[in-house]
Amino acid sequence: MSRFRLLRVSAAAVTLLVGGGTAVATPAPPPTAPTVTSVEVVAPATPGHCPDDDGVTVIVDFQELSTADPLVACAPGPQETGLDALENAGFEVTGTDRWGKSFICRINGLPTPDTEDCVDTPPAHAYWSYWHAPNGGDWEYSSHGATFRTPPPGSFEGWSFALDRDFDDNPPPRLDPVRPVVVEEPTEPTPTPPTATGTPVPEHTAASDVAGALDAPPPNPHRGQAVAAGRWLAEELVDGRMPGFVGADWGLTIDALLALAATNADPAAVEEAADAVAANVRSYNSHDDWGVPGVRVAGATAKILVAAVAADRDPTDFGGHDMRRETLDLIAGPDAGVQEGRLKDQGTADQSNTFGQSLGVIGLARSGGVPQSAVDFLIRQQCSSGGFRLSPELFGTPSASCDSSPDAVLDPDSTAMAVQALLAADEAGAEHAGAAAARGAGWLASVQRDDGSFGGSGPTAGSNTNSSGLAGQALAAAGLRDAADEAADYVAELQLTEGNAGAASADRGAIAYNPGSFASAVADGVTDMARDQWRRATAQAVLALAKVPLGESGKEEPGPPPPSTSQPTTPSAPETSHTPPPGSSPAPTSSEPVTSQPTGTAPPPVDPAGVDPKSPPPLARTGADVGVAVALLGALLLGGAALLWMSRRRIGSS
């Protein structure tokens, strides 16, 4: 049986229509076992296995809930979703008051109302787990929620109640997913009529030939808006680079690359941006341009690795640099104590954080495998409620875990990135990653606001499209389709369109950071002073519209080619690194032995870039190094530089 993987997540438990781990918004109370009933469970309307591939067989195992044997029923014909199969097989399904049937609470009346009120998501210690299997295969914990998965014809869907179980021992249904063989009396074979060419006409089409991919997600209703935002970003690139305050902004350039890879709006722009980043690796992940050798910024190094993979480039030879090796060599070894597995800055004061750690896990998982220690360190940044902290530091000293830090601030942006990283790690075979991702996604769902938006923490706590973009992307990755759609709806309301752009009609497709920025642009257009904010907001907000996780970005087929544009581009500023000279001497960092990764040599790998996920209202910036802000403050003496420092936690700039 294959390993567990995250399906759909809820604010309190992953009883999703997914059947996966659990995500708890607050520490769970002592388990109360649901009542075990000896009353015979009502049989479904269409009992028995489907006789052939024209249907989906559903097995429901009540486990400790009842003394009844598992029930088997057939959902005849094609089934659009796993939920459809469950109900079309004749089972009575009860969802929750808060989430509807996106979270399965009861099947055929169990668990009973005296032990589960079905108001919110079921608790972590008692929920319906969701499974699937081909005929004659093994049960596999589903990687999608039941409303987000299309069962192949002839396959099996399984629901099994998990009571007081850990994520690694959730019980699959106790009946094997095998359709009984029907023995028929031999009959005289009837010749198959020949075609005009004399070739027999096949009577049946194999299940493997049926159109529709396994676990194919439903159509994305925000696809057109995502493409429009991607095309606007492509037009903002100048020679493949995003302009910054001083020269090219490589972090923001990578943000744009990742957004374009997720939307497939302009494949040529992805290639152009990848070429530019590959030619300027050291301007972003080191202090070489400042004459200080031996420095590697962890977050920037990891971000370049993710960009290389998303652009379908060789991560071991990206602009002549082995970005996979450089990232691996920044991982602290066993002698680092509580910091073992941490992706750390090298050669300067360590300012690495959960955002950069998540990028490292994603990049490594997608390029050949991620060390378990790096995954474990990321999981230790998760508090028991499910949210992740941004920084592992406590009063300047790393604390062993999030729960050991009494004043830990749980950060929606960092949590969204961690959820995506853990899903990618789970797909790559890392232990415990799926369960932690489920808890993180559940926490995200629990802090979503009534209008579908998210805010960050600290100065970005107000609702904004940056945080909503990351959170929406993570919710979609986790299978929380309704919550992801709500986040996308919020973002879409702040996108400039033909019908609402007003004075900003030349920038249709761009997305505002918040309602105030949107109103200003409609009245006065996107001014030169505000354009940087719009670039940063759009690059991250579009992720909610695209609904393509970072662990999958770049894998889809490209969309329709962008229309030609006569809009003039802004000349690029002189190319200069905006990374300030470091103030500390190189510090050795132990690296973890390479496991299941390509071999190769590369420049000394160490990289400390504070990669952050947020951005304050006036300036939506992602991943900026703290030193960047210091240098800009000293060099520019502009109020915008202060905003830049506030926004050091985003996907992209530095």
PDB file of C-alpha atoms in Angstrom, residues 458-571:
ATOM      1  CA  GLY A 458       2.549  42.426  11.718  1.00  0.00           C
ATOM      2  CA  PRO A 459       2.319  45.361   9.291  1.00  0.00           C
ATOM      3  CA  THR A 460       0.615  43.220   6.642  1.00  0.00           C
ATOM      4  CA  ALA A 461      -2.173  41.926   8.901  1.00  0.00           C
ATOM      5  CA  GLY A 462      -4.845  43.753   6.912  1.00  0.00           C
ATOM      6  CA  SER A 463      -6.564  41.945   4.067  1.00  0.00           C
ATOM      7  CA  ASN A 464      -4.404  42.064   0.946  1.00  0.00           C
ATOM      8  CA  THR A 465      -3.963  40.238  -2.325  1.00  0.00           C
ATOM      9  CA  ASN A 466      -0.403  39.133  -1.569  1.00  0.00           C
ATOM     10  CA  SER A 467      -1.397  37.024   1.416  1.00  0.00           C
ATOM     11  CA  SER A 468      -4.627  35.981  -0.305  1.00  0.00           C
ATOM     12  CA  GLY A 469      -2.652  34.865  -3.348  1.00  0.00           C
ATOM     13  CA  LEU A 470      -0.328  32.619  -1.375  1.00  0.00           C
ATOM     14  CA  ALA A 471      -3.080  31.247   0.856  1.00  0.00           C
ATOM     15  CA  GLY A 472      -5.390  30.616  -2.075  1.00  0.00           C
ATOM     16  CA  GLN A 473      -2.640  28.767  -3.902  1.00  0.00           C
ATOM     17  CA  ALA A 474      -1.970  26.589  -0.839  1.00  0.00           C
ATOM     18  CA  LEU A 475      -5.665  25.846  -0.274  1.00  0.00           C
ATOM     19  CA  ALA A 476      -6.035  24.766  -3.890  1.00  0.00           C
ATOM     20  CA  ALA A 477      -2.959  22.550  -3.546  1.00  0.00           C
ATOM     21  CA  ALA A 478      -4.463  20.953  -0.441  1.00  0.00           C
ATOM     22  CA  GLY A 479      -7.780  20.326  -2.158  1.00  0.00           C
ATOM     23  CA  LEU A 480      -9.838  22.900  -0.240  1.00  0.00           C
ATOM     24  CA  ARG A 481     -11.584  23.955  -3.390  1.00  0.00           C
ATOM     25  CA  ASP A 482     -14.322  26.156  -1.922  1.00  0.00           C
ATOM     26  CA  ALA A 483     -11.939  28.117   0.292  1.00  0.00           C
ATOM     27  CA  ALA A 484      -9.496  28.477  -2.611  1.00  0.00           C
ATOM     28  CA  ASP A 485     -12.264  29.808  -4.843  1.00  0.00           C
ATOM     29  CA  GLU A 486     -13.258  32.356  -2.207  1.00  0.00           C
ATOM     30  CA  ALA A 487      -9.678  33.631  -2.016  1.00  0.00           C
ATOM     31  CA  ALA A 488      -9.562  33.830  -5.813  1.00  0.00           C
ATOM     32  CA  ASP A 489     -12.850  35.741  -5.874  1.00  0.00           C
ATOM     33  CA  TYR A 490     -11.397  38.310  -3.479  1.00  0.00           C
ATOM     34  CA  VAL A 491      -8.315  38.740  -5.654  1.00  0.00           C
ATOM     35  CA  ALA A 492     -10.378  38.955  -8.844  1.00  0.00           C
ATOM     36  CA  GLU A 493     -12.389  41.856  -7.415  1.00  0.00           C
ATOM     37  CA  LEU A 494      -9.165  43.884  -7.236  1.00  0.00           C
ATOM     38  CA  GLN A 495      -8.031  43.163 -10.792  1.00  0.00           C
ATOM     39  CA  LEU A 496      -8.194  45.929 -13.401  1.00  0.00           C
ATOM     40  CA  THR A 497     -10.514  44.937 -16.235  1.00  0.00           C
ATOM     41  CA  GLU A 498     -12.034  46.607 -19.251  1.00  0.00           C
ATOM     42  CA  GLY A 499     -15.163  47.333 -17.267  1.00  0.00           C
ATOM     43  CA  ASN A 500     -13.654  48.772 -14.090  1.00  0.00           C
ATOM     44  CA  ALA A 501     -10.173  50.138 -14.826  1.00  0.00           C
ATOM     45  CA  GLY A 502     -11.119  53.787 -15.310  1.00  0.00           C
ATOM     46  CA  ALA A 503      -7.963  55.883 -15.626  1.00  0.00           C
ATOM     47  CA  ALA A 504      -5.852  52.688 -15.357  1.00  0.00           C
ATOM     48  CA  SER A 505      -7.215  51.107 -18.548  1.00  0.00           C
ATOM     49  CA  ALA A 506      -3.692  50.804 -19.992  1.00  0.00           C
ATOM     50  CA  ASP A 507      -2.870  48.359 -17.176  1.00  0.00           C
ATOM     51  CA  ARG A 508      -5.773  45.937 -17.523  1.00  0.00           C
ATOM     52  CA  GLY A 509      -4.918  42.600 -15.943  1.00  0.00           C
ATOM     53  CA  ALA A 510      -2.869  44.072 -13.089  1.00  0.00           C
ATOM     54  CA  ILE A 511      -4.002  43.355  -9.520  1.00  0.00           C
ATOM     55  CA  ALA A 512      -4.045  45.900  -6.695  1.00  0.00           C
ATOM     56  CA  TYR A 513      -2.582  45.199  -3.288  1.00  0.00           C
ATOM     57  CA  ASN A 514      -5.774  46.263  -1.502  1.00  0.00           C
ATOM     58  CA  PRO A 515      -9.003  48.227  -2.144  1.00  0.00           C
ATOM     59  CA  GLY A 516      -7.296  51.543  -1.443  1.00  0.00           C
ATOM     60  CA  SER A 517      -4.659  50.953  -4.112  1.00  0.00           C
ATOM     61  CA  PHE A 518      -7.347  49.829  -6.537  1.00  0.00           C
ATOM     62  CA  ALA A 519      -9.432  52.979  -6.003  1.00  0.00           C
ATOM     63  CA  SER A 520      -6.387  55.218  -6.448  1.00  0.00           C
ATOM     64  CA  ALA A 521      -5.500  53.579  -9.757  1.00  0.00           C
ATOM     65  CA  VAL A 522      -9.053  53.794 -11.088  1.00  0.00           C
ATOM     66  CA  ALA A 523      -9.037  57.514 -10.300  1.00  0.00           C
ATOM     67  CA  ASP A 524      -5.486  58.467 -11.315  1.00  0.00           C
ATOM     68  CA  GLY A 525      -4.032  55.492 -13.191  1.00  0.00           C
ATOM     69  CA  VAL A 526      -1.067  53.371 -12.110  1.00  0.00           C
ATOM     70  CA  THR A 527       1.524  56.062 -11.436  1.00  0.00           C
ATOM     71  CA  ASP A 528       5.253  55.562 -11.810  1.00  0.00           C
ATOM     72  CA  MET A 529       5.596  55.758  -8.028  1.00  0.00           C
ATOM     73  CA  ALA A 530       2.986  53.032  -7.509  1.00  0.00           C
ATOM     74  CA  ARG A 531       4.008  50.722 -10.368  1.00  0.00           C
ATOM     75  CA  ASP A 532       6.500  48.744  -8.275  1.00  0.00           C
ATOM     76  CA  GLN A 533       3.759  47.914  -5.786  1.00  0.00           C
ATOM     77  CA  TRP A 534       1.456  46.723  -8.566  1.00  0.00           C
ATOM     78  CA  ARG A 535       4.172  44.469  -9.974  1.00  0.00           C
ATOM     79  CA  ARG A 536       4.748  42.869  -6.604  1.00  0.00           C
ATOM     80  CA  ALA A 537       1.069  42.530  -5.772  1.00  0.00           C
ATOM     81  CA  THR A 538       0.190  41.012  -9.155  1.00  0.00           C
ATOM     82  CA  ALA A 539       3.053  38.492  -9.113  1.00  0.00           C
ATOM     83  CA  GLN A 540       1.795  36.969  -5.889  1.00  0.00           C
ATOM     84  CA  ALA A 541      -1.959  37.611  -6.125  1.00  0.00           C
ATOM     85  CA  VAL A 542      -2.230  35.806  -9.467  1.00  0.00           C
ATOM     86  CA  LEU A 543      -1.275  32.552  -7.740  1.00  0.00           C
ATOM     87  CA  ALA A 544      -4.761  32.376  -6.217  1.00  0.00           C
ATOM     88  CA  LEU A 545      -6.307  32.760  -9.664  1.00  0.00           C
ATOM     89  CA  ALA A 546      -4.041  30.210 -11.349  1.00  0.00           C
ATOM     90  CA  LYS A 547      -4.536  27.580  -8.602  1.00  0.00           C
ATOM     91  CA  VAL A 548      -1.281  25.867  -9.601  1.00  0.00           C
ATOM     92  CA  PRO A 549       0.916  25.058  -6.579  1.00  0.00           C
ATOM     93  CA  LEU A 550       4.613  25.870  -6.608  1.00  0.00           C
ATOM     94  CA  GLY A 551       5.254  22.149  -6.503  1.00  0.00           C
ATOM     95  CA  GLU A 552       3.538  21.842  -9.894  1.00  0.00           C
ATOM     96  CA  SER A 553       4.291  25.186 -11.539  1.00  0.00           C
ATOM     97  CA  GLY A 554       5.616  24.836 -15.075  1.00  0.00           C
ATOM     98  CA  LYS A 555       4.221  21.344 -15.626  1.00  0.00           C
ATOM     99  CA  GLU A 556       1.084  22.340 -17.512  1.00  0.00           C
ATOM    100  CA  GLU A 557       0.764  22.812 -21.226  1.00  0.00           C
ATOM    101  CA  PRO A 558       0.994  26.464 -22.265  1.00  0.00           C
ATOM    102  CA  GLY A 559      -2.158  28.469 -22.765  1.00  0.00           C
ATOM    103  CA  PRO A 560      -3.068  30.407 -25.889  1.00  0.00           C
ATOM    104  CA  PRO A 561      -0.340  32.721 -27.207  1.00  0.00           C
ATOM    105  CA  PRO A 562      -0.517  36.291 -25.940  1.00  0.00           C
ATOM    106  CA  PRO A 563      -1.797  38.930 -28.330  1.00  0.00           C
ATOM    107  CA  SER A 564       0.690  41.303 -29.840  1.00  0.00           C
ATOM    108  CA  THR A 565       1.037  44.588 -28.022  1.00  0.00           C
ATOM    109  CA  SER A 566       2.277  47.955 -29.082  1.00  0.00           C
ATOM    110  CA  GLN A 567       2.589  49.168 -25.541  1.00  0.00           C
ATOM    111  CA  PRO A 568       6.054  50.659 -25.053  1.00  0.00           C
ATOM    112  CA  THR A 569       8.268  49.195 -22.404  1.00  0.00           C
ATOM    113  CA  THR A 570      10.114  51.157 -19.798  1.00  0.00           C
ATOM    114  CA  PRO A 571      13.876  51.343 -20.270  1.00  0.00           C
TER     115      PRO A 571
END
